[in-house]
mmCIF file with all atom_site columns, C-alpha atoms in Angstrom:
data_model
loop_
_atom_site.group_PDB
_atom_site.id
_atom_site.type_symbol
_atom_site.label_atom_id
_atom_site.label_alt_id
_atom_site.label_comp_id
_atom_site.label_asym_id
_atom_site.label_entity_id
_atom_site.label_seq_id
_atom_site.pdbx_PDB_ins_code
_atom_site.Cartn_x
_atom_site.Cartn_y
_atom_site.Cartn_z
_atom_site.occupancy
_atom_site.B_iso_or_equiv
_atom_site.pdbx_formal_charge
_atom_site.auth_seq_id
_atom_site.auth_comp_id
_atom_site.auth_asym_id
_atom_site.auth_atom_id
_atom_site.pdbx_PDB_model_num
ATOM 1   C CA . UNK A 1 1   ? -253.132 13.159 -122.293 1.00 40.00 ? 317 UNK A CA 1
ATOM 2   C CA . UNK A 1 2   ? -253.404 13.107 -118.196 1.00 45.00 ? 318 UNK A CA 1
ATOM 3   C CA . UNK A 1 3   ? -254.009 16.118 -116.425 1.00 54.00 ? 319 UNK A CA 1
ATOM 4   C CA . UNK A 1 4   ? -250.499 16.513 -115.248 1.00 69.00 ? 320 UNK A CA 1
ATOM 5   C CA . UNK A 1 5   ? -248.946 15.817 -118.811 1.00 84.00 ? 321 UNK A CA 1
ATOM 6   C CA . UNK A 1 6   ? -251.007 19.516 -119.711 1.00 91.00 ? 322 UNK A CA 1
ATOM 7   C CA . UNK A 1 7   ? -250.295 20.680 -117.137 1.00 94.00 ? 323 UNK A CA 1
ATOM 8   C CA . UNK A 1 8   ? -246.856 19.742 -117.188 1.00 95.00 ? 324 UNK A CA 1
ATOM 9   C CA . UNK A 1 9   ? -246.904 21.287 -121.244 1.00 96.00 ? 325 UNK A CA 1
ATOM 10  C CA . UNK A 1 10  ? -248.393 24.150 -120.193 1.00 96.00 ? 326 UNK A CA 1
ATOM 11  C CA . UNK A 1 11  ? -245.696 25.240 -117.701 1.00 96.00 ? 327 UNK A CA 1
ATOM 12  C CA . UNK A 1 12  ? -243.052 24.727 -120.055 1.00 96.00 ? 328 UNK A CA 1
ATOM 13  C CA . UNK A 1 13  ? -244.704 27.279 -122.397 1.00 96.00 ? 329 UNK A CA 1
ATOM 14  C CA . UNK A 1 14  ? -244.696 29.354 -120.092 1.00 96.00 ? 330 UNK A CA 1
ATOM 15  C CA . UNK A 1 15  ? -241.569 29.193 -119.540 1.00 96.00 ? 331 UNK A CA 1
ATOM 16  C CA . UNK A 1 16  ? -240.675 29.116 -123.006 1.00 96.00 ? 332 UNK A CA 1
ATOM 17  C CA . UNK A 1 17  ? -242.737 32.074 -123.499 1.00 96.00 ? 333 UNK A CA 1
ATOM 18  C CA . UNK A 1 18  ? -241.163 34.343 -120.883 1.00 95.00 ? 334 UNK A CA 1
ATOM 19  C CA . UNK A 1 19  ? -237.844 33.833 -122.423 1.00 94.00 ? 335 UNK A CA 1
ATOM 20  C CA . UNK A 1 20  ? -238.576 34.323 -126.468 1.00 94.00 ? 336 UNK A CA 1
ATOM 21  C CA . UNK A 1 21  ? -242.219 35.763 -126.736 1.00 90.00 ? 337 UNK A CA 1
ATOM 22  C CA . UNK A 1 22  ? -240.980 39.252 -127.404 1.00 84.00 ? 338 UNK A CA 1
ATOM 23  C CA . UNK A 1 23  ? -238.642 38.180 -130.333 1.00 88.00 ? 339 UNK A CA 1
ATOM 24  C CA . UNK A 1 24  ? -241.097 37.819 -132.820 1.00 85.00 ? 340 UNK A CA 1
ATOM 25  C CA . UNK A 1 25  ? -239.740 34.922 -134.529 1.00 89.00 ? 341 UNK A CA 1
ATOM 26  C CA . UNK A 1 26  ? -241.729 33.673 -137.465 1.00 92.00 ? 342 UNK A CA 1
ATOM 27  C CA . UNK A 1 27  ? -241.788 30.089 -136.337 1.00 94.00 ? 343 UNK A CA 1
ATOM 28  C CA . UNK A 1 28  ? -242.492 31.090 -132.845 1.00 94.00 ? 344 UNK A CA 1
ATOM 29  C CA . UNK A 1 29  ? -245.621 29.080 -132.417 1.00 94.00 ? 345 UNK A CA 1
ATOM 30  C CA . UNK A 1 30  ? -244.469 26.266 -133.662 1.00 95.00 ? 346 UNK A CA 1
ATOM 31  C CA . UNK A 1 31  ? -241.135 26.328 -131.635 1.00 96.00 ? 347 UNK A CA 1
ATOM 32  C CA . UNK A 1 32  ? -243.052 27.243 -128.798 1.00 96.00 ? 348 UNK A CA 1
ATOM 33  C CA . UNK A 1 33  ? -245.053 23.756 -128.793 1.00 96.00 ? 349 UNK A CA 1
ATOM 34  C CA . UNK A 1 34  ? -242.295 21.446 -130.070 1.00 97.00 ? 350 UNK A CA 1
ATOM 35  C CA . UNK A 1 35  ? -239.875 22.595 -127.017 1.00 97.00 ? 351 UNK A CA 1
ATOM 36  C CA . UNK A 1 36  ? -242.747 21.511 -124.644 1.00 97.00 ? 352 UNK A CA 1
ATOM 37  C CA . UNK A 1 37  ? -243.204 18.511 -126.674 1.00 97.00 ? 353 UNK A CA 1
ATOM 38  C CA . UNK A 1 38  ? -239.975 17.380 -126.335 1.00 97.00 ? 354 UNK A CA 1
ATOM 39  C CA . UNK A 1 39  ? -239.530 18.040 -122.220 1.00 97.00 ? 355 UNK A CA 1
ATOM 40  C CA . UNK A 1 40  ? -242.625 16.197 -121.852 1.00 96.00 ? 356 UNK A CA 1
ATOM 41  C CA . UNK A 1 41  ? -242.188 13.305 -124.114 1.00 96.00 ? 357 UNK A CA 1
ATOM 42  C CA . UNK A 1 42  ? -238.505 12.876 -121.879 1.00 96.00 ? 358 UNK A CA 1
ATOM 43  C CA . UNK A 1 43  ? -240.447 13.382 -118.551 1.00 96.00 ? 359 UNK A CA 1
ATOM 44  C CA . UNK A 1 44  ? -241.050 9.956  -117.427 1.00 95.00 ? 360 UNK A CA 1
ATOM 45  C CA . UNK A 1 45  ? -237.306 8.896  -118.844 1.00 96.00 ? 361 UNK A CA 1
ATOM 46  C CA . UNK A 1 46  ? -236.024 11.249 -116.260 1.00 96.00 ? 362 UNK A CA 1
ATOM 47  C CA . UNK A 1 47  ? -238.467 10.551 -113.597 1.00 95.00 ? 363 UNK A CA 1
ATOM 48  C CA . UNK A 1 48  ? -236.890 6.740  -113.648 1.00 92.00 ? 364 UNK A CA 1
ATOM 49  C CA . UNK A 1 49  ? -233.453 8.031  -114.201 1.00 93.00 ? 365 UNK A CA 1
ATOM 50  C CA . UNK A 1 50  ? -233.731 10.285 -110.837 1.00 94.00 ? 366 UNK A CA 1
ATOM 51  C CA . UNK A 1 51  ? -235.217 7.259  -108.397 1.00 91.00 ? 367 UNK A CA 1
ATOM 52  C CA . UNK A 1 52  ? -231.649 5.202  -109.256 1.00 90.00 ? 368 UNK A CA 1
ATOM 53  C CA . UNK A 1 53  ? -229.412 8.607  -108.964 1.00 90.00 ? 369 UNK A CA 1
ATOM 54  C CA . UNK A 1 54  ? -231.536 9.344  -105.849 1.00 92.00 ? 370 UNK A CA 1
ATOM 55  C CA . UNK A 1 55  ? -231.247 5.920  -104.325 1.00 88.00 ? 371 UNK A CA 1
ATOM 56  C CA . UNK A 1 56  ? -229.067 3.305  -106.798 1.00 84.00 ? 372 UNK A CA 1
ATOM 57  C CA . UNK A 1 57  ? -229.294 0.382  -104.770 1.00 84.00 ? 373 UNK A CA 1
ATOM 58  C CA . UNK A 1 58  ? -232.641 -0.210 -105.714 1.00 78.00 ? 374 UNK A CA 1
ATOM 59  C CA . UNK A 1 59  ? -231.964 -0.888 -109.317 1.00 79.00 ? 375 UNK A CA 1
ATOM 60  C CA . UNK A 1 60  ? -229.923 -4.189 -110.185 1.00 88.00 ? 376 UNK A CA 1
ATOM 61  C CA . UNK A 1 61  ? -227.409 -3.490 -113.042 1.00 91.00 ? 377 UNK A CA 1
ATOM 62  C CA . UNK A 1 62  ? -229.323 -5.455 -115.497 1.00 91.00 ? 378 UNK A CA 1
ATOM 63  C CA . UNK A 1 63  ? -232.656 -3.160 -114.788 1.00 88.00 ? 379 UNK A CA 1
ATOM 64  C CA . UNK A 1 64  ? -230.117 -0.073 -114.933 1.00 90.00 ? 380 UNK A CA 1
ATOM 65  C CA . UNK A 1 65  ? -228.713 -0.542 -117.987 1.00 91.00 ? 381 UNK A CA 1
ATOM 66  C CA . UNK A 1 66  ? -231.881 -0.908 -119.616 1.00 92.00 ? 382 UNK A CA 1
ATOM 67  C CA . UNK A 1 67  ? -232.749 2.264  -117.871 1.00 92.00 ? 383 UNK A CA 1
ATOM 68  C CA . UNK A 1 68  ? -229.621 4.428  -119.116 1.00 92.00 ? 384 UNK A CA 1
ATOM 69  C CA . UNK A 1 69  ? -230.056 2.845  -122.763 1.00 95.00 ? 385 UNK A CA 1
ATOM 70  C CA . UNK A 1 70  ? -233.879 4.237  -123.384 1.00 95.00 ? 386 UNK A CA 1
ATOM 71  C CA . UNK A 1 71  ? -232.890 7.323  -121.647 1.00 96.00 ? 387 UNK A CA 1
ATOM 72  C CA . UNK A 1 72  ? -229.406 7.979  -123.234 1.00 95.00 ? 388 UNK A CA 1
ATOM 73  C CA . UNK A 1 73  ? -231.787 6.945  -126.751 1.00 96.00 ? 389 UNK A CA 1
ATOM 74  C CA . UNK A 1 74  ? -235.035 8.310  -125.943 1.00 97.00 ? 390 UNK A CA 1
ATOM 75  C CA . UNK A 1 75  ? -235.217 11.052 -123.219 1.00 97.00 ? 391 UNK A CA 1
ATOM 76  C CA . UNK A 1 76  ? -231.571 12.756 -124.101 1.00 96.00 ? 392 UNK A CA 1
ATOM 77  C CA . UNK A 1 77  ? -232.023 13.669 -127.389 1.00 96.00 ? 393 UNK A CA 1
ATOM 78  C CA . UNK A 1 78  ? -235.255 15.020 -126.350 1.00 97.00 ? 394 UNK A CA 1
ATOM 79  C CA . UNK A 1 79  ? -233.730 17.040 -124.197 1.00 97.00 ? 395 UNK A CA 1
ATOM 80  C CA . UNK A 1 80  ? -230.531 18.356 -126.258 1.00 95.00 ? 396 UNK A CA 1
ATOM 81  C CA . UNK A 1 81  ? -233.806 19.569 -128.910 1.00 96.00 ? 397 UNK A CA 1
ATOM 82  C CA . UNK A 1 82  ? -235.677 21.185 -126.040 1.00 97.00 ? 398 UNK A CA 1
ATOM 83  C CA . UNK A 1 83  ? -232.605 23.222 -125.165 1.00 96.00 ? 399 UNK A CA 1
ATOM 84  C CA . UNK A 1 84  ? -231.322 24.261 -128.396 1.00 95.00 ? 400 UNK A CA 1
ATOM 85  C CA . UNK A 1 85  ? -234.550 25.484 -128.935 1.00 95.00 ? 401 UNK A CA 1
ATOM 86  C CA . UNK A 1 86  ? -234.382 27.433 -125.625 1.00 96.00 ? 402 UNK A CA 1
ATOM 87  C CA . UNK A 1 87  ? -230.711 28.826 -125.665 1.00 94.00 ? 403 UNK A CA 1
ATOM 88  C CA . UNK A 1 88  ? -227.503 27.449 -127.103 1.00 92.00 ? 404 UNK A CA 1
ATOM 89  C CA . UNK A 1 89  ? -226.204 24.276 -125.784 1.00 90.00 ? 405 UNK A CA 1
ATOM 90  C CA . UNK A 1 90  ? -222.824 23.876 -126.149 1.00 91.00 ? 406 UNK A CA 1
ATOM 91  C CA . UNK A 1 91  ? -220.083 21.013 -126.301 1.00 87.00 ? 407 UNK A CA 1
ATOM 92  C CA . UNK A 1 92  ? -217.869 21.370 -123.758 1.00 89.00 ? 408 UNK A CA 1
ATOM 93  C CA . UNK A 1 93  ? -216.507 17.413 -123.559 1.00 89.00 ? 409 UNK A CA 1
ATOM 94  C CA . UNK A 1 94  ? -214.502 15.908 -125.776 1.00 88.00 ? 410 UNK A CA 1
ATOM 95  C CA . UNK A 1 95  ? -216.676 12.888 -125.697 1.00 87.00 ? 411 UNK A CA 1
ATOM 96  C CA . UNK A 1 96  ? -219.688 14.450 -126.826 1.00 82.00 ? 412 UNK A CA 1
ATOM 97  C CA . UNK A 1 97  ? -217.784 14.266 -130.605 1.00 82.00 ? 413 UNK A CA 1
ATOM 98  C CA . UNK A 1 98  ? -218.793 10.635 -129.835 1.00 82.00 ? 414 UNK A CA 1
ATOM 99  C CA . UNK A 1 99  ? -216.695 7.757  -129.357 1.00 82.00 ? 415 UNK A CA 1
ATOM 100 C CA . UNK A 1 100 ? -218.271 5.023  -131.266 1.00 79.00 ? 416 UNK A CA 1
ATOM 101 C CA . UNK A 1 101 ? -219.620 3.963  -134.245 1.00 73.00 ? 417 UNK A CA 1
ATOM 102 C CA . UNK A 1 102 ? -222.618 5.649  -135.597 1.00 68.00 ? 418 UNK A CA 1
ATOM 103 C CA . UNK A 1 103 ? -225.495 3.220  -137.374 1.00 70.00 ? 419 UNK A CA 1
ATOM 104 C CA . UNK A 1 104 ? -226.313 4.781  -140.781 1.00 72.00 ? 420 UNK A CA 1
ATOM 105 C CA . UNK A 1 105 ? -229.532 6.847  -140.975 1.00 69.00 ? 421 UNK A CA 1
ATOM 106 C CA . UNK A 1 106 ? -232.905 3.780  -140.664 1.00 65.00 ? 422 UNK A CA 1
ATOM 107 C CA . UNK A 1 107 ? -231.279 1.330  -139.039 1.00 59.00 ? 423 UNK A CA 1
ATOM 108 C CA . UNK A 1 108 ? -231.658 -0.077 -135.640 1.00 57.00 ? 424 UNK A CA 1
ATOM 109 C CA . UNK A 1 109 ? -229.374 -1.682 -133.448 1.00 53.00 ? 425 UNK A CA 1
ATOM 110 C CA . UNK A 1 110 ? -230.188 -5.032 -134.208 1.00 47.00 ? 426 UNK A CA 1
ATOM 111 C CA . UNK A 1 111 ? -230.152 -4.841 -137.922 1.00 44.00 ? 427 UNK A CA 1
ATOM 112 C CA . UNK A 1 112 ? -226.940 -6.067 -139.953 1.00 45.00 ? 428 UNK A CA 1
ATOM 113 C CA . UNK A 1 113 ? -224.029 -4.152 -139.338 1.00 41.00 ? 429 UNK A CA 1
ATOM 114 C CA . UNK A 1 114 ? -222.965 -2.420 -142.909 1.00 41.00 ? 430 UNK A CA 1
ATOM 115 C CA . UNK A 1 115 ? -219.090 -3.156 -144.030 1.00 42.00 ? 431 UNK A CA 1
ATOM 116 C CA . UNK A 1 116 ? -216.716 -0.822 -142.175 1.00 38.00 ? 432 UNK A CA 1
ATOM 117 C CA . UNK A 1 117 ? -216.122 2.143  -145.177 1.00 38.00 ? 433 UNK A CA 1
ATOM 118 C CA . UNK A 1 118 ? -219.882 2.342  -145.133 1.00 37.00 ? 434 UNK A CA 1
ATOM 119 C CA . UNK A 1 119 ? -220.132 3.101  -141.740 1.00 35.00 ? 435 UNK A CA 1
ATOM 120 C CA . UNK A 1 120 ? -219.940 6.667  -140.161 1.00 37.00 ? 436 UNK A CA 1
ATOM 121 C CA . UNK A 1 121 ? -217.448 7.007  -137.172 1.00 35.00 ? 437 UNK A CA 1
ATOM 122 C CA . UNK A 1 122 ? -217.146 9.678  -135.340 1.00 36.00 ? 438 UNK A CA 1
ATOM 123 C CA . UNK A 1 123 ? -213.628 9.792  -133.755 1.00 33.00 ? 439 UNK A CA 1
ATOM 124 C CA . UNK A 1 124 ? -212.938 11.916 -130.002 1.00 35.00 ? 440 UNK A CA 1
ATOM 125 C CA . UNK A 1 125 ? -211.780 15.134 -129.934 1.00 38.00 ? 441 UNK A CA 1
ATOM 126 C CA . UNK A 1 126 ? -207.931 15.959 -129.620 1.00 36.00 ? 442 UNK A CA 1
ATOM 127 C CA . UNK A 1 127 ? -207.012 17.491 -126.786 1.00 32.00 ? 443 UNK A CA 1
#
């Protein structure tokens, strides 16, 4: 791992540290390491996501949306597990109830869909 990756890990236990060291939770140690796991796994995922929010006409469409798909698949689960292991994240949109069909537990996107009553769907909050 580079220099800045531990470095990186370190800070975030740190941080993680000053917030829940003095709970004495029994899986403290190992909560501790997979928060800064998960930050620093999604690092580079954000570092690409900021250059196009900080300056989007550098990124064609086609490059973008390949962007948004690893992060939105990669770095933002990564980072929903970071911080419900740091506070409570809550759902505050309807969309994050999820607006489209869900691919059954193994599967990747470019396996064979399964018939429609075997799938999972997830329908958007009524508001």
């Amino acid at each position: 791992m580079p220099q800045t990756s531990n470095e990186l890990r370190d800070k975030l236990m740190q941080v993680y540290a000053a917030k829940w060291a003095a709970e004495n939770h029994p899986h403290y140690e190992e909560m501790l390491d997979r928060f800064a796991f998960h930050l620093a796994d999604a690092a580079e995922d954000i570092q690409h996501m900021a250059g196009i929010l900080k300056d989007p006409g550098l990124a064609d469409p086609i490059a973008c949306g390949k962007l948004l798909h690893r992060f939105f698949l990669h770095a933002l689960p990564h980072l929903v597990a970071a911080g419900q292991l740091y506070d409570y994240v809550p759902d505050i949109f309807p969309e994050q109830q999820g607006v489209h069909t869900v691919p059954e537990a193994g599967s990747d996107e470019t396996a064979e869909k399964p018939e429609p009553s075997k799938q999972a769907v997830i329908s958007p909050a009524s508001n």
